[in-house]
Every structure is written in structure tokens, then in C-alpha cells.
Amino acid sequence: MKVLVIGGGGREHALAWKLAQSPRLQAVYVAPGNGGTALDPRLENIPLTDVVALRKWAQQEKIVLTVVGPEAPLAAGVVDEFRAHGLRIFGPTRAAAQLESSKAFSKAFMKRHGIPTAQYETFSDSAAAHAYVERMGAPIVVKADGLAAGKGVVVAMTAQEAHEAIDFMLLDNKLGVSHNEGGARVVIEEVLTGEEASFIVLCDGRNVTALATSQDHKRLLDGDLGPNTGGMGAYSPAPVVTPEIHARAMREVILPTVRGMESDGIPYTGFLYAGLMIDPQGGIKTLEFNCRMGDPETQPIMMRLKTELFDVMMAATGGTLDKVELEWDRRTALGVVMAAHGYPLNPRKGDAITGLPRETEDTMVFHAGTVQREGIILSSGGRVLCVTALADSVKAAQQRAYEVADQVRLDGAQFRRDIGHRALRGQA
Ligand code: AMP
Ligand code: GLY
């Protein structure tokens, strides 16, 4: 049996690495993959990204299961394309992926179904958007409606910043947002405070299974300072998600979302990621939905998963998730992202990476923005590696991950020194 993972980041390396642990699989392909998936003898890169080309290749190779990593192919309809040709694939349809690909869609959906989220308004007219900011004042959050590779959200501390963000998103489009049908729109919403957590589940259209909890570090610099990024490190489990918060998140956010999608005629299949803001009283609001796993959350989560991912994915694509019990390593997994010089604005590419250690029972370096050229690994993107370690405590996992990260040589590498600090504070 042969399987395919679509994507080429750290998340996809982790998914493919986990799938390859199933002895029944004859081949695990990654399209397009990266330097890390090229190095692993159990994985094979396929240089395809076009949705129709992927579908034709999967038919020809008799791929039994495809797992989609990133949002772009989902928003481009890869699941619809594969299913229309009888191929088994895990992910949401294009319509369901709007939970992520359109902030206007997801906010209206949450309002309609009573799912807790920040108060907001949607605008396509910039004068009306500016007037709203004048009325509400700062701080305030401005979000582009379309996919923006993590760059479509501005938490504006001043009205001036909010006005600039509106002009960027509606007029200039300097953020590289791909606008949805109907043209450029922004969502403007109230600022929420509290602690963020990543709540990720699997859905087969009806049944829902939660993955282990996790928490990401969105800001570039130690102490949660500096610009927002795609994520500079993550760990699992996340102590902020207590059993009570877990139950509330399922009851107030996840289940109403899955039922709401079903009753709206757009049943949800795939990974569903709710970005939650948890306030000090234990109240929960939904910051956003992603229709995929988190990156880098996937890396520590996959390090902890003991159940065969292939079996889980087969159940999730067969409508039998209720028959699956996930088993987790009790240890903490913690991943530190090594990013390129200049990330996030202007990451430098083409730096040689040396000192990459071999995988061990408790450490693994997942690749993201890397390529293999003539046996050498070069950086090729903003987030380059995610050094991940398992240990009995957050502190020990942190120490182990940094020991490994310190062996890796990447010129100009940026990485935080405090991944896991919130969990450590909780344990102190
Ligand atoms: P989103 O893509 O909507 O999750 O936004 C990216 C990041 O911006 C989130 O992880 C938060 O850190 C921040 N953010 C988004 N919406 C809000 C909000 N309403 N209040 C405070 N921070 C927010
Ligand atoms: N780590 C956040 C995300 O994947 O969106």
C-alpha cells in the first residue's frame, strides 16, 4: 500500500515520518516535500503541486490514502478533485475549508451557530472600515478575509496602525492576501486577552476525536515580543488546557462547529484546528479556525502519538473514527523552530545547514524550508527546522531540544530560547 502526503513544510515532514512507521506501508510519498523528506530513505519526494496533476499521479500510482498538510491545496479544492475520481483523501472540501480561507465566512458561521468569538464587523468599503475604527478606538484587530500565509492579521495598538492595516489590506494588498470571490474584505474585531491554545481534532464528517493538546509561540522573540510569525515553537501537552477547558472547548466550540457545518450542508472532514483564547476565568473564545493541523504543533504532537497514524487516517476517511482510541506518550514533546536570517519579513535562502544529528528515540529534527542539493542541505524558506525532543518534564524536554539545536549550524539562524515558558511557569 502506498500513501501520499501533500505539502512540503515541517508539519508534512512530521506527518510523513509518522505514517512511515506503519510496517504495512510499502511507500510514503511527499509532494513536493523538502530536504528532510529527501534524506529519509523511507520517504520519497514527488515534484508536484498542481491539484489535477497530483490527482492523476495518485490514480496512476494507486495511492490508497492521501493526507493534505497545508491550507492552500485545500482552498484550491484538492479534496473535491480526489473524491470526484474515487480517491481516498483526508481533508475538508473547498467549501468546508472556507472556515479558514475566509474570515468573513468563519465569523458569520460562528455568529449563526452561537460559537463564542470576538465581536466583529466585516467591510469591503474602506471609508466604512475607517469610520468603524474611529468609533471603536484602539486597540483593535484587523484581519484580511483571504489566505495570507499568517500575515493577514494586525493587532493594532493605535488607531493609526489600524487605519494603515485597512489600507494595506483593502487598497494596496501589500500583504500578499489572495482575495476571495467578491473582492477584498476585512474583518475588524475586538481584542481578546488571555492565553492562546491550539485545539486540534480529527473529523470524519460525524465523529470527532481530539488530538493531544498543544501550544504555539507566535511571536519571533523571547518573552513573546517582536512580530507575529507562523509559529516559533510548540509543545504538547499544554497545561493551560485543563480537563475542564478541554470539555468546554469540545462542548462550546468543536461540536457546535461540526454540527453547524453538517446542518449548513457542508459536512466537515479533516483536521480542524480551533485557535482558542482562554481568559483567566476559564472562559473560551475562538480566535480562528484552521482547516489543517498546526505547524509547528504537528511536530511535537506526532512525536507523542503512539497509535499508527495510517490506521487513524483510514478510520477518519472511512467514517469510523468512533472506533479509534488514540494512545499518547505520557512525556512532553517540545519543538524549537530554527528560522532563517531575516524571517519573517525577508528570509534569506541558500544557507548551508550542517551538524544535523541523527534521529534518536527521544529527538528528531523535522525539516521545513530546506532542500537537498548534491547531498548538501540548504535553507529554502523562513522556518527552516523544528528541533523536537521528548522528555519526562517540560524543563527536560526544553533542555534536550536546545542541546540538539545547539549542534546544528545554520548561518544567521534565529530561534527563541524560551519555548515552553508558559508551561514552566505553570509547573513552578
Ligand atoms: P488568527 O489568524 O485569526 O488566529 O490571528 C493570528 C494571531 O493574531 C492569533 O494567534 C492571535 O495571537 C492574534 N489575534 C487574532 N485575533 C485576535 C483578537 N481578536 N484579539 C487578540 N489577538 C488576536
Ligand atoms: N502554528 C499556527 C498555525 O499553524 O496556524
XYZ file of N, CA, C and O and ligand atoms in Angstrom, residues 103 118 141 143 153 155 189-193 196 218 228 277 287-288, ligand 1:
91
model
N -12.198 34.659 6.511
C -12.528 35.122 7.867
C -13.983 35.578 7.914
O -14.656 35.422 8.929
N -14.798 36.775 19.121
C -14.752 38.221 19.346
C -15.854 38.914 18.547
O -16.185 38.510 17.429
N -8.420 44.769 16.212
C -7.774 43.778 15.343
C -8.333 43.880 13.926
O -9.550 43.934 13.742
N -8.294 42.019 10.181
C -7.960 40.737 9.540
C -8.369 40.756 8.080
O -9.506 41.115 7.758
N -3.246 39.224 9.739
C -3.853 39.715 10.974
C -2.970 40.796 11.586
O -1.782 40.583 11.778
N -2.851 43.117 14.968
C -3.396 43.522 16.267
C -2.892 44.954 16.477
O -1.743 45.170 16.855
N -12.243 43.381 14.521
C -12.848 42.800 15.727
C -12.176 43.291 17.000
O -11.085 43.860 16.984
N -12.842 43.027 18.096
C -12.327 43.432 19.411
C -11.090 42.604 19.760
O -10.949 41.458 19.329
N -10.231 43.186 20.550
C -9.043 42.481 21.035
C -9.446 41.575 22.195
O -10.148 42.002 23.107
N -8.994 40.338 22.131
C -9.239 39.401 23.228
C -7.953 39.248 24.015
O -6.857 39.296 23.441
N -8.078 39.032 25.318
C -6.875 38.811 26.110
C -6.997 37.481 26.833
O -8.096 36.957 27.018
N -3.434 31.785 24.706
C -3.857 31.056 23.499
C -3.504 29.581 23.593
O -2.471 29.214 24.145
N 3.690 32.379 18.922
C 3.513 33.095 17.649
C 4.558 34.178 17.389
O 4.876 34.481 16.253
N 4.522 38.916 14.792
C 3.870 37.619 14.675
C 4.554 36.801 13.585
O 4.997 37.347 12.585
N -8.700 31.462 22.706
C -8.198 32.390 23.711
C -8.905 32.031 25.006
O -10.148 32.030 25.058
N -10.472 32.313 18.334
C -9.751 33.348 17.580
C -9.870 33.098 16.095
O -9.942 34.014 15.295
N -9.804 31.845 15.737
C -9.801 31.493 14.320
C -9.995 29.988 14.197
O -9.796 29.249 15.151
P -5.667 34.409 13.512
O -5.029 34.039 12.215
O -7.011 34.983 13.402
O -5.524 33.385 14.594
O -4.697 35.513 14.111
C -3.318 35.276 14.303
C -2.914 35.715 15.680
O -3.325 37.055 15.909
C -3.578 34.911 16.781
O -2.893 33.745 17.059
C -3.547 35.905 17.925
O -2.264 35.914 18.527
C -3.768 37.215 17.243
N -5.203 37.573 17.251
C -6.138 37.296 16.330
N -7.350 37.759 16.670
C -7.188 38.365 17.863
C -8.071 39.042 18.765
N -9.360 39.225 18.474
N -7.544 39.516 19.905
C -6.240 39.369 20.213
N -5.362 38.728 19.408
C -5.811 38.245 18.245
